[in-house]
Amino acid sequence: MDGIIENMKIGIAIVIFGLVMIVCGLVLFYSIPTDPSLDDSTRALKHGGTFAGLMGIGIVMAGILLHLMSREEPQIQENFDV
């Protein structure tokens, strides 16, 4: 029972971490203007923001799946009395 609760907490923590990565990626991508005269390090930061945002989406999906898989299923009540 403790393992299930820990997995649910871990799933929620992973979702929060993924959301933070998405926000950081959005900030990096949209705060740096697209200009052909940018130096390579600034362009790498913009592309890194894209990469961080896309990875954040994958991490959020993994956290949601972990959270859903660790839920306890309710017992099926089989009552055949009529």
PDB file of N, CA, C and O in Angstrom:
ATOM      1  N   MET A   1       0.824  -1.191   0.000  1.00  0.00           N
ATOM      2  CA  MET A   1       0.000   0.000   0.000  1.00  0.00           C
ATOM      3  C   MET A   1       0.869   1.255   0.000  1.00  0.00           C
ATOM      4  O   MET A   1       0.551   2.218  -0.660  1.00  0.00           O
ATOM      5  N   ASP A   2       1.980   1.238   0.746  1.00  0.00           N
ATOM      6  CA  ASP A   2       2.854   2.412   0.789  1.00  0.00           C
ATOM      7  C   ASP A   2       3.507   2.668  -0.561  1.00  0.00           C
ATOM      8  O   ASP A   2       3.720   3.806  -0.947  1.00  0.00           O
ATOM      9  N   GLY A   3       3.814   1.609  -1.290  1.00  0.00           N
ATOM     10  CA  GLY A   3       4.414   1.772  -2.607  1.00  0.00           C
ATOM     11  C   GLY A   3       3.486   2.459  -3.588  1.00  0.00           C
ATOM     12  O   GLY A   3       3.914   3.244  -4.425  1.00  0.00           O
ATOM     13  N   ILE A   4       2.194   2.163  -3.486  1.00  0.00           N
ATOM     14  CA  ILE A   4       1.214   2.793  -4.379  1.00  0.00           C
ATOM     15  C   ILE A   4       1.122   4.284  -4.090  1.00  0.00           C
ATOM     16  O   ILE A   4       1.100   5.109  -5.004  1.00  0.00           O
ATOM     17  N   ILE A   5       1.101   4.642  -2.805  1.00  0.00           N
ATOM     18  CA  ILE A   5       1.004   6.055  -2.437  1.00  0.00           C
ATOM     19  C   ILE A   5       2.266   6.798  -2.860  1.00  0.00           C
ATOM     20  O   ILE A   5       2.197   7.921  -3.364  1.00  0.00           O
ATOM     21  N   GLU A   6       3.435   6.160  -2.696  1.00  0.00           N
ATOM     22  CA  GLU A   6       4.678   6.795  -3.116  1.00  0.00           C
ATOM     23  C   GLU A   6       4.701   6.988  -4.623  1.00  0.00           C
ATOM     24  O   GLU A   6       5.151   8.027  -5.114  1.00  0.00           O
ATOM     25  N   ASN A   7       4.216   6.019  -5.400  1.00  0.00           N
ATOM     26  CA  ASN A   7       4.185   6.165  -6.849  1.00  0.00           C
ATOM     27  C   ASN A   7       3.248   7.281  -7.275  1.00  0.00           C
ATOM     28  O   ASN A   7       3.517   7.981  -8.243  1.00  0.00           O
ATOM     29  N   MET A   8       2.126   7.451  -6.562  1.00  0.00           N
ATOM     30  CA  MET A   8       1.208   8.532  -6.902  1.00  0.00           C
ATOM     31  C   MET A   8       1.862   9.885  -6.639  1.00  0.00           C
ATOM     32  O   MET A   8       1.738  10.816  -7.442  1.00  0.00           O
ATOM     33  N   LYS A   9       2.601   9.988  -5.520  1.00  0.00           N
ATOM     34  CA  LYS A   9       3.295  11.234  -5.214  1.00  0.00           C
ATOM     35  C   LYS A   9       4.408  11.486  -6.228  1.00  0.00           C
ATOM     36  O   LYS A   9       4.621  12.622  -6.646  1.00  0.00           O
ATOM     37  N   ILE A  10       5.107  10.439  -6.628  1.00  0.00           N
ATOM     38  CA  ILE A  10       6.169  10.587  -7.615  1.00  0.00           C
ATOM     39  C   ILE A  10       5.581  11.005  -8.952  1.00  0.00           C
ATOM     40  O   ILE A  10       6.136  11.856  -9.646  1.00  0.00           O
ATOM     41  N   GLY A  11       4.442  10.440  -9.321  1.00  0.00           N
ATOM     42  CA  GLY A  11       3.794  10.812 -10.574  1.00  0.00           C
ATOM     43  C   GLY A  11       3.418  12.280 -10.601  1.00  0.00           C
ATOM     44  O   GLY A  11       3.621  12.970 -11.611  1.00  0.00           O
ATOM     45  N   ILE A  12       2.898  12.785  -9.504  1.00  0.00           N
ATOM     46  CA  ILE A  12       2.526  14.197  -9.434  1.00  0.00           C
ATOM     47  C   ILE A  12       3.770  15.074  -9.468  1.00  0.00           C
ATOM     48  O   ILE A  12       3.787  16.118 -10.137  1.00  0.00           O
ATOM     49  N   ALA A  13       4.832  14.654  -8.797  1.00  0.00           N
ATOM     50  CA  ALA A  13       6.081  15.421  -8.819  1.00  0.00           C
ATOM     51  C   ALA A  13       6.676  15.456 -10.226  1.00  0.00           C
ATOM     52  O   ALA A  13       7.203  16.489 -10.653  1.00  0.00           O
ATOM     53  N   ILE A  14       6.585  14.355 -10.946  1.00  0.00           N
ATOM     54  CA  ILE A  14       7.101  14.312 -12.316  1.00  0.00           C
ATOM     55  C   ILE A  14       6.285  15.244 -13.209  1.00  0.00           C
ATOM     56  O   ILE A  14       6.845  15.952 -14.057  1.00  0.00           O
ATOM     57  N   VAL A  15       4.969  15.279 -13.030  1.00  0.00           N
ATOM     58  CA  VAL A  15       4.125  16.183 -13.818  1.00  0.00           C
ATOM     59  C   VAL A  15       4.511  17.637 -13.538  1.00  0.00           C
ATOM     60  O   VAL A  15       4.636  18.442 -14.468  1.00  0.00           O
ATOM     61  N   ILE A  16       4.716  17.985 -12.280  1.00  0.00           N
ATOM     62  CA  ILE A  16       5.097  19.359 -11.931  1.00  0.00           C
ATOM     63  C   ILE A  16       6.451  19.709 -12.538  1.00  0.00           C
ATOM     64  O   ILE A  16       6.633  20.804 -13.087  1.00  0.00           O
ATOM     65  N   PHE A  17       7.412  18.799 -12.471  1.00  0.00           N
ATOM     66  CA  PHE A  17       8.728  19.031 -13.063  1.00  0.00           C
ATOM     67  C   PHE A  17       8.618  19.225 -14.570  1.00  0.00           C
ATOM     68  O   PHE A  17       9.271  20.094 -15.145  1.00  0.00           O
ATOM     69  N   GLY A  18       7.772  18.443 -15.224  1.00  0.00           N
ATOM     70  CA  GLY A  18       7.566  18.591 -16.660  1.00  0.00           C
ATOM     71  C   GLY A  18       6.940  19.937 -17.004  1.00  0.00           C
ATOM     72  O   GLY A  18       7.314  20.565 -17.999  1.00  0.00           O
ATOM     73  N   LEU A  19       5.990  20.384 -16.194  1.00  0.00           N
ATOM     74  CA  LEU A  19       5.372  21.697 -16.431  1.00  0.00           C
ATOM     75  C   LEU A  19       6.392  22.824 -16.280  1.00  0.00           C
ATOM     76  O   LEU A  19       6.373  23.795 -17.042  1.00  0.00           O
ATOM     77  N   VAL A  20       7.285  22.685 -15.314  1.00  0.00           N
ATOM     78  CA  VAL A  20       8.344  23.689 -15.148  1.00  0.00           C
ATOM     79  C   VAL A  20       9.253  23.697 -16.377  1.00  0.00           C
ATOM     80  O   VAL A  20       9.649  24.771 -16.859  1.00  0.00           O
ATOM     81  N   MET A  21       9.565  22.518 -16.903  1.00  0.00           N
ATOM     82  CA  MET A  21      10.395  22.454 -18.103  1.00  0.00           C
ATOM     83  C   MET A  21       9.695  23.099 -19.295  1.00  0.00           C
ATOM     84  O   MET A  21      10.333  23.793 -20.102  1.00  0.00           O
ATOM     85  N   ILE A  22       8.396  22.887 -19.429  1.00  0.00           N
ATOM     86  CA  ILE A  22       7.647  23.500 -20.529  1.00  0.00           C
ATOM     87  C   ILE A  22       7.684  25.020 -20.410  1.00  0.00           C
ATOM     88  O   ILE A  22       7.923  25.725 -21.398  1.00  0.00           O
ATOM     89  N   VAL A  23       7.462  25.542 -19.211  1.00  0.00           N
ATOM     90  CA  VAL A  23       7.472  26.991 -19.009  1.00  0.00           C
ATOM     91  C   VAL A  23       8.864  27.556 -19.307  1.00  0.00           C
ATOM     92  O   VAL A  23       8.994  28.592 -19.983  1.00  0.00           O
ATOM     93  N   CYS A  24       9.906  26.896 -18.822  1.00  0.00           N
ATOM     94  CA  CYS A  24      11.272  27.369 -19.105  1.00  0.00           C
ATOM     95  C   CYS A  24      11.558  27.347 -20.604  1.00  0.00           C
ATOM     96  O   CYS A  24      12.179  28.270 -21.137  1.00  0.00           O
ATOM     97  N   GLY A  25      11.117  26.303 -21.287  1.00  0.00           N
ATOM     98  CA  GLY A  25      11.310  26.225 -22.727  1.00  0.00           C
ATOM     99  C   GLY A  25      10.575  27.330 -23.459  1.00  0.00           C
ATOM    100  O   GLY A  25      11.116  27.923 -24.404  1.00  0.00           O
ATOM    101  N   LEU A  26       9.344  27.628 -23.029  1.00  0.00           N
ATOM    102  CA  LEU A  26       8.587  28.712 -23.654  1.00  0.00           C
ATOM    103  C   LEU A  26       9.261  30.064 -23.438  1.00  0.00           C
ATOM    104  O   LEU A  26       9.333  30.890 -24.351  1.00  0.00           O
ATOM    105  N   VAL A  27       9.759  30.287 -22.233  1.00  0.00           N
ATOM    106  CA  VAL A  27      10.430  31.553 -21.940  1.00  0.00           C
ATOM    107  C   VAL A  27      11.685  31.694 -22.794  1.00  0.00           C
ATOM    108  O   VAL A  27      11.933  32.747 -23.389  1.00  0.00           O
ATOM    109  N   LEU A  28      12.479  30.631 -22.883  1.00  0.00           N
ATOM    110  CA  LEU A  28      13.690  30.705 -23.701  1.00  0.00           C
ATOM    111  C   LEU A  28      13.365  30.901 -25.178  1.00  0.00           C
ATOM    112  O   LEU A  28      14.025  31.666 -25.874  1.00  0.00           O
ATOM    113  N   PHE A  29      12.354  30.212 -25.662  1.00  0.00           N
ATOM    114  CA  PHE A  29      12.041  30.288 -27.084  1.00  0.00           C
ATOM    115  C   PHE A  29      11.468  31.648 -27.467  1.00  0.00           C
ATOM    116  O   PHE A  29      11.862  32.246 -28.465  1.00  0.00           O
ATOM    117  N   TYR A  30      10.532  32.151 -26.667  1.00  0.00           N
ATOM    118  CA  TYR A  30       9.854  33.388 -27.045  1.00  0.00           C
ATOM    119  C   TYR A  30      10.565  34.660 -26.582  1.00  0.00           C
ATOM    120  O   TYR A  30      10.250  35.749 -27.054  1.00  0.00           O
ATOM    121  N   SER A  31      11.497  34.574 -25.660  1.00  0.00           N
ATOM    122  CA  SER A  31      12.191  35.789 -25.208  1.00  0.00           C
ATOM    123  C   SER A  31      13.371  36.138 -26.109  1.00  0.00           C
ATOM    124  O   SER A  31      13.821  37.277 -26.105  1.00  0.00           O
ATOM    125  N   ILE A  32      13.874  35.174 -26.875  1.00  0.00           N
ATOM    126  CA  ILE A  32      14.996  35.433 -27.774  1.00  0.00           C
ATOM    127  C   ILE A  32      14.438  35.682 -29.172  1.00  0.00           C
ATOM    128  O   ILE A  32      13.771  34.816 -29.740  1.00  0.00           O
ATOM    129  N   PRO A  33      14.691  36.860 -29.737  1.00  0.00           N
ATOM    130  CA  PRO A  33      14.129  37.159 -31.057  1.00  0.00           C
ATOM    131  C   PRO A  33      14.803  36.329 -32.155  1.00  0.00           C
ATOM    132  O   PRO A  33      15.964  35.945 -32.045  1.00  0.00           O
ATOM    133  N   THR A  34      14.046  36.068 -33.202  1.00  0.00           N
ATOM    134  CA  THR A  34      14.597  35.356 -34.348  1.00  0.00           C
ATOM    135  C   THR A  34      15.270  36.373 -35.252  1.00  0.00           C
ATOM    136  O   THR A  34      14.620  37.227 -35.848  1.00  0.00           O
ATOM    137  N   ASP A  35      16.572  36.298 -35.320  1.00  0.00           N
ATOM    138  CA  ASP A  35      17.342  37.246 -36.111  1.00  0.00           C
ATOM    139  C   ASP A  35      18.523  36.499 -36.723  1.00  0.00           C
ATOM    140  O   ASP A  35      19.247  35.794 -36.014  1.00  0.00           O
ATOM    141  N   PRO A  36      18.736  36.619 -38.015  1.00  0.00           N
ATOM    142  CA  PRO A  36      19.853  35.897 -38.643  1.00  0.00           C
ATOM    143  C   PRO A  36      21.228  36.359 -38.158  1.00  0.00           C
ATOM    144  O   PRO A  36      22.207  35.633 -38.292  1.00  0.00           O
ATOM    145  N   SER A  37      21.299  37.552 -37.567  1.00  0.00           N
ATOM    146  CA  SER A  37      22.605  38.054 -37.128  1.00  0.00           C
ATOM    147  C   SER A  37      22.945  37.641 -35.696  1.00  0.00           C
ATOM    148  O   SER A  37      23.922  38.143 -35.137  1.00  0.00           O
ATOM    149  N   LEU A  38      22.163  36.748 -35.088  1.00  0.00           N
ATOM    150  CA  LEU A  38      22.457  36.297 -33.716  1.00  0.00           C
ATOM    151  C   LEU A  38      23.718  35.441 -33.706  1.00  0.00           C
ATOM    152  O   LEU A  38      24.005  34.713 -34.659  1.00  0.00           O
ATOM    153  N   ASP A  39      24.438  35.537 -32.603  1.00  0.00           N
ATOM    154  CA  ASP A  39      25.608  34.663 -32.483  1.00  0.00           C
ATOM    155  C   ASP A  39      25.169  33.242 -32.158  1.00  0.00           C
ATOM    156  O   ASP A  39      24.018  32.989 -31.827  1.00  0.00           O
ATOM    157  N   ASP A  40      26.100  32.323 -32.263  1.00  0.00           N
ATOM    158  CA  ASP A  40      25.759  30.897 -32.138  1.00  0.00           C
ATOM    159  C   ASP A  40      25.288  30.515 -30.739  1.00  0.00           C
ATOM    160  O   ASP A  40      24.432  29.654 -30.586  1.00  0.00           O
ATOM    161  N   SER A  41      25.830  31.159 -29.706  1.00  0.00           N
ATOM    162  CA  SER A  41      25.431  30.777 -28.349  1.00  0.00           C
ATOM    163  C   SER A  41      23.983  31.192 -28.066  1.00  0.00           C
ATOM    164  O   SER A  41      23.233  30.452 -27.421  1.00  0.00           O
ATOM    165  N   THR A  42      23.571  32.349 -28.555  1.00  0.00           N
ATOM    166  CA  THR A  42      22.187  32.784 -28.349  1.00  0.00           C
ATOM    167  C   THR A  42      21.227  31.917 -29.148  1.00  0.00           C
ATOM    168  O   THR A  42      20.149  31.549 -28.671  1.00  0.00           O
ATOM    169  N   ARG A  43      21.628  31.559 -30.353  1.00  0.00           N
ATOM    170  CA  ARG A  43      20.802  30.676 -31.171  1.00  0.00           C
ATOM    171  C   ARG A  43      20.700  29.293 -30.514  1.00  0.00           C
ATOM    172  O   ARG A  43      19.633  28.659 -30.536  1.00  0.00           O
ATOM    173  N   ALA A  44      21.783  28.830 -29.901  1.00  0.00           N
ATOM    174  CA  ALA A  44      21.753  27.543 -29.207  1.00  0.00           C
ATOM    175  C   ALA A  44      20.812  27.590 -28.005  1.00  0.00           C
ATOM    176  O   ALA A  44      20.132  26.601 -27.702  1.00  0.00           O
ATOM    177  N   LEU A  45      20.760  28.738 -27.320  1.00  0.00           N
ATOM    178  CA  LEU A  45      19.823  28.878 -26.195  1.00  0.00           C
ATOM    179  C   LEU A  45      18.384  28.794 -26.673  1.00  0.00           C
ATOM    180  O   LEU A  45      17.537  28.173 -26.037  1.00  0.00           O
ATOM    181  N   LYS A  46      18.091  29.436 -27.808  1.00  0.00           N
ATOM    182  CA  LYS A  46      16.730  29.389 -28.350  1.00  0.00           C
ATOM    183  C   LYS A  46      16.362  27.963 -28.730  1.00  0.00           C
ATOM    184  O   LYS A  46      15.272  27.479 -28.418  1.00  0.00           O
ATOM    185  N   HIS A  47      17.275  27.256 -29.391  1.00  0.00           N
ATOM    186  CA  HIS A  47      17.009  25.859 -29.748  1.00  0.00           C
ATOM    187  C   HIS A  47      16.943  24.969 -28.506  1.00  0.00           C
ATOM    188  O   HIS A  47      16.179  24.002 -28.471  1.00  0.00           O
ATOM    189  N   GLY A  48      17.718  25.300 -27.495  1.00  0.00           N
ATOM    190  CA  GLY A  48      17.635  24.568 -26.224  1.00  0.00           C
ATOM    191  C   GLY A  48      16.289  24.746 -25.560  1.00  0.00           C
ATOM    192  O   GLY A  48      15.770  23.831 -24.914  1.00  0.00           O
ATOM    193  N   GLY A  49      15.700  25.935 -25.707  1.00  0.00           N
ATOM    194  CA  GLY A  49      14.360  26.166 -25.173  1.00  0.00           C
ATOM    195  C   GLY A  49      13.326  25.296 -25.868  1.00  0.00           C
ATOM    196  O   GLY A  49      12.420  24.756 -25.228  1.00  0.00           O
ATOM    197  N   THR A  50      13.471  25.148 -27.179  1.00  0.00           N
ATOM    198  CA  THR A  50      12.570  24.263 -27.917  1.00  0.00           C
ATOM    199  C   THR A  50      12.716  22.831 -27.421  1.00  0.00           C
ATOM    200  O   THR A  50      11.726  22.132 -27.177  1.00  0.00           O
ATOM    201  N   PHE A  51      13.955  22.395 -27.258  1.00  0.00           N
ATOM    202  CA  PHE A  51      14.223  21.034 -26.802  1.00  0.00           C
ATOM    203  C   PHE A  51      13.676  20.813 -25.391  1.00  0.00           C
ATOM    204  O   PHE A  51      13.048  19.782 -25.110  1.00  0.00           O
ATOM    205  N   ALA A  52      13.878  21.788 -24.508  1.00  0.00           N
ATOM    206  CA  ALA A  52      13.393  21.658 -23.129  1.00  0.00           C
ATOM    207  C   ALA A  52      11.865  21.602 -23.091  1.00  0.00           C
ATOM    208  O   ALA A  52      11.280  20.820 -22.324  1.00  0.00           O
ATOM    209  N   GLY A  53      11.216  22.410 -23.911  1.00  0.00           N
ATOM    210  CA  GLY A  53       9.753  22.396 -23.933  1.00  0.00           C
ATOM    211  C   GLY A  53       9.201  21.076 -24.435  1.00  0.00           C
ATOM    212  O   GLY A  53       8.255  20.524 -23.866  1.00  0.00           O
ATOM    213  N   LEU A  54       9.796  20.553 -25.497  1.00  0.00           N
ATOM    214  CA  LEU A  54       9.321  19.267 -26.022  1.00  0.00           C
ATOM    215  C   LEU A  54       9.599  18.118 -25.052  1.00  0.00           C
ATOM    216  O   LEU A  54       8.773  17.220 -24.894  1.00  0.00           O
ATOM    217  N   MET A  55      10.750  18.151 -24.405  1.00  0.00           N
ATOM    218  CA  MET A  55      11.023  17.124 -23.390  1.00  0.00           C
ATOM    219  C   MET A  55      10.071  17.247 -22.216  1.00  0.00           C
ATOM    220  O   MET A  55       9.653  16.247 -21.628  1.00  0.00           O
ATOM    221  N   GLY A  56       9.719  18.476 -21.854  1.00  0.00           N
ATOM    222  CA  GLY A  56       8.762  18.700 -20.773  1.00  0.00           C
ATOM    223  C   GLY A  56       7.417  18.087 -21.083  1.00  0.00           C
ATOM    224  O   GLY A  56       6.758  17.522 -20.200  1.00  0.00           O
ATOM    225  N   ILE A  57       6.988  18.172 -22.352  1.00  0.00           N
ATOM    226  CA  ILE A  57       5.718  17.555 -22.741  1.00  0.00           C
ATOM    227  C   ILE A  57       5.787  16.043 -22.539  1.00  0.00           C
ATOM    228  O   ILE A  57       4.859  15.432 -22.006  1.00  0.00           O
ATOM    229  N   GLY A  58       6.886  15.431 -22.923  1.00  0.00           N
ATOM    230  CA  GLY A  58       7.052  13.986 -22.728  1.00  0.00           C
ATOM    231  C   GLY A  58       7.085  13.604 -21.260  1.00  0.00           C
ATOM    232  O   GLY A  58       6.522  12.582 -20.856  1.00  0.00           O
ATOM    233  N   ILE A  59       7.731  14.425 -20.458  1.00  0.00           N
ATOM    234  CA  ILE A  59       7.807  14.131 -19.020  1.00  0.00           C
ATOM    235  C   ILE A  59       6.439  14.264 -18.366  1.00  0.00           C
ATOM    236  O   ILE A  59       6.076  13.466 -17.487  1.00  0.00           O
ATOM    237  N   VAL A  60       5.655  15.249 -18.783  1.00  0.00           N
ATOM    238  CA  VAL A  60       4.292  15.392 -18.248  1.00  0.00           C
ATOM    239  C   VAL A  60       3.470  14.156 -18.592  1.00  0.00           C
ATOM    240  O   VAL A  60       2.744  13.620 -17.740  1.00  0.00           O
ATOM    241  N   MET A  61       3.584  13.695 -19.829  1.00  0.00           N
ATOM    242  CA  MET A  61       2.833  12.490 -20.227  1.00  0.00           C
ATOM    243  C   MET A  61       3.272  11.276 -19.405  1.00  0.00           C
ATOM    244  O   MET A  61       2.437  10.469 -18.992  1.00  0.00           O
ATOM    245  N   ALA A  62       4.567  11.137 -19.172  1.00  0.00           N
ATOM    246  CA  ALA A  62       5.055  10.013 -18.361  1.00  0.00           C
ATOM    247  C   ALA A  62       4.535  10.107 -16.931  1.00  0.00           C
ATOM    248  O   ALA A  62       4.147   9.095 -16.328  1.00  0.00           O
ATOM    249  N   GLY A  63       4.506  11.298 -16.368  1.00  0.00           N
ATOM    250  CA  GLY A  63       3.988  11.470 -15.009  1.00  0.00           C
ATOM    251  C   GLY A  63       2.513  11.160 -14.913  1.00  0.00           C
ATOM    252  O   GLY A  63       2.058  10.545 -13.942  1.00  0.00           O
ATOM    253  N   ILE A  64       1.751  11.572 -15.934  1.00  0.00           N
ATOM    254  CA  ILE A  64       0.320  11.268 -15.939  1.00  0.00           C
ATOM    255  C   ILE A  64       0.102   9.761 -16.031  1.00  0.00           C
ATOM    256  O   ILE A  64      -0.730   9.193 -15.306  1.00  0.00           O
ATOM    257  N   LEU A  65       0.844   9.098 -16.899  1.00  0.00           N
ATOM    258  CA  LEU A  65       0.702   7.639 -17.023  1.00  0.00           C
ATOM    259  C   LEU A  65       1.094   6.927 -15.738  1.00  0.00           C
ATOM    260  O   LEU A  65       0.436   5.974 -15.319  1.00  0.00           O
ATOM    261  N   LEU A  66       2.182   7.366 -15.102  1.00  0.00           N
ATOM    262  CA  LEU A  66       2.590   6.754 -13.835  1.00  0.00           C
ATOM    263  C   LEU A  66       1.526   6.961 -12.771  1.00  0.00           C
ATOM    264  O   LEU A  66       1.216   6.047 -12.005  1.00  0.00           O
ATOM    265  N   HIS A  67       0.948   8.142 -12.733  1.00  0.00           N
ATOM    266  CA  HIS A  67      -0.099   8.431 -11.757  1.00  0.00           C
ATOM    267  C   HIS A  67      -1.331   7.552 -12.012  1.00  0.00           C
ATOM    268  O   HIS A  67      -1.922   7.010 -11.080  1.00  0.00           O
ATOM    269  N   LEU A  68      -1.728   7.406 -13.278  1.00  0.00           N
ATOM    270  CA  LEU A  68      -2.916   6.604 -13.590  1.00  0.00           C
ATOM    271  C   LEU A  68      -2.679   5.111 -13.352  1.00  0.00           C
ATOM    272  O   LEU A  68      -3.582   4.400 -12.918  1.00  0.00           O
ATOM    273  N   MET A  69      -1.483   4.634 -13.648  1.00  0.00           N
ATOM    274  CA  MET A  69      -1.204   3.205 -13.470  1.00  0.00           C
ATOM    275  C   MET A  69      -1.077   2.815 -11.997  1.00  0.00           C
ATOM    276  O   MET A  69      -1.310   1.664 -11.641  1.00  0.00           O
ATOM    277  N   SER A  70      -0.730   3.757 -11.135  1.00  0.00           N
ATOM    278  CA  SER A  70      -0.533   3.406  -9.732  1.00  0.00           C
ATOM    279  C   SER A  70      -1.798   3.546  -8.902  1.00  0.00           C
ATOM    280  O   SER A  70      -1.774   3.296  -7.703  1.00  0.00           O
ATOM    281  N   ARG A  71      -2.897   3.950  -9.532  1.00  0.00           N
ATOM    282  CA  ARG A  71      -4.152   4.043  -8.790  1.00  0.00           C
ATOM    283  C   ARG A  71      -4.672   2.653  -8.472  1.00  0.00           C
ATOM    284  O   ARG A  71      -4.465   1.706  -9.215  1.00  0.00           O
ATOM    285  N   GLU A  72      -5.363   2.549  -7.338  1.00  0.00           N
ATOM    286  CA  GLU A  72      -5.953   1.276  -6.954  1.00  0.00           C
ATOM    287  C   GLU A  72      -7.298   1.117  -7.626  1.00  0.00           C
ATOM    288  O   GLU A  72      -8.109   2.038  -7.634  1.00  0.00           O
ATOM    289  N   GLU A  73      -7.528  -0.031  -8.199  1.00  0.00           N
ATOM    290  CA  GLU A  73      -8.814  -0.298  -8.830  1.00  0.00           C
ATOM    291  C   GLU A  73      -9.813  -0.743  -7.762  1.00  0.00           C
ATOM    292  O   GLU A  73      -9.467  -1.494  -6.854  1.00  0.00           O
ATOM    293  N   PRO A  74     -11.052  -0.282  -7.849  1.00  0.00           N
ATOM    294  CA  PRO A  74     -12.049  -0.702  -6.856  1.00  0.00           C
ATOM    295  C   PRO A  74     -12.399  -2.180  -7.031  1.00  0.00           C
ATOM    296  O   PRO A  74     -12.337  -2.719  -8.129  1.00  0.00           O
ATOM    297  N   GLN A  75     -12.746  -2.806  -5.935  1.00  0.00           N
ATOM    298  CA  GLN A  75     -13.130  -4.203  -5.968  1.00  0.00           C
ATOM    299  C   GLN A  75     -14.470  -4.353  -6.675  1.00  0.00           C
ATOM    300  O   GLN A  75     -15.361  -3.535  -6.490  1.00  0.00           O
ATOM    301  N   ILE A  76     -14.581  -5.388  -7.452  1.00  0.00           N
ATOM    302  CA  ILE A  76     -15.840  -5.662  -8.155  1.00  0.00           C
ATOM    303  C   ILE A  76     -16.767  -6.417  -7.192  1.00  0.00           C
ATOM    304  O   ILE A  76     -16.397  -7.462  -6.656  1.00  0.00           O
ATOM    305  N   GLN A  77     -17.947  -5.861  -6.986  1.00  0.00           N
ATOM    306  CA  GLN A  77     -18.914  -6.495  -6.108  1.00  0.00           C
ATOM    307  C   GLN A  77     -19.766  -7.444  -6.947  1.00  0.00           C
ATOM    308  O   GLN A  77     -20.517  -7.018  -7.817  1.00  0.00           O
ATOM    309  N   GLU A  78     -19.589  -8.709  -6.691  1.00  0.00           N
ATOM    310  CA  GLU A  78     -20.380  -9.713  -7.420  1.00  0.00           C
ATOM    311  C   GLU A  78     -21.494 -10.200  -6.513  1.00  0.00           C
ATOM    312  O   GLU A  78     -21.260 -10.959  -5.584  1.00  0.00           O
ATOM    313  N   ASN A  79     -22.687  -9.734  -6.785  1.00  0.00           N
ATOM    314  CA  ASN A  79     -23.828 -10.115  -6.000  1.00  0.00           C
ATOM    315  C   ASN A  79     -24.831 -10.753  -6.953  1.00  0.00           C
ATOM    316  O   ASN A  79     -25.492 -10.083  -7.741  1.00  0.00           O
ATOM    317  N   PHE A  80     -24.938 -12.080  -6.881  1.00  0.00           N
ATOM    318  CA  PHE A  80     -25.831 -12.812  -7.775  1.00  0.00           C
ATOM    319  C   PHE A  80     -27.180 -13.129  -7.155  1.00  0.00           C
ATOM    320  O   PHE A  80     -27.966 -13.825  -7.730  1.00  0.00           O
ATOM    321  N   ASP A  81     -27.427 -12.601  -5.952  1.00  0.00           N
ATOM    322  CA  ASP A  81     -28.726 -12.843  -5.316  1.00  0.00           C
ATOM    323  C   ASP A  81     -29.798 -12.011  -6.021  1.00  0.00           C
ATOM    324  O   ASP A  81     -29.670 -10.814  -6.189  1.00  0.00           O
ATOM    325  N   VAL A  82     -30.889 -12.704  -6.410  1.00  0.00           N
ATOM    326  CA  VAL A  82     -31.966 -12.003  -7.117  1.00  0.00           C
ATOM    327  C   VAL A  82     -33.180 -11.939  -6.240  1.00  0.00           C
ATOM    328  O   VAL A  82     -33.506 -12.741  -5.487  1.00  0.00           O
TER     329      VAL A  82
END
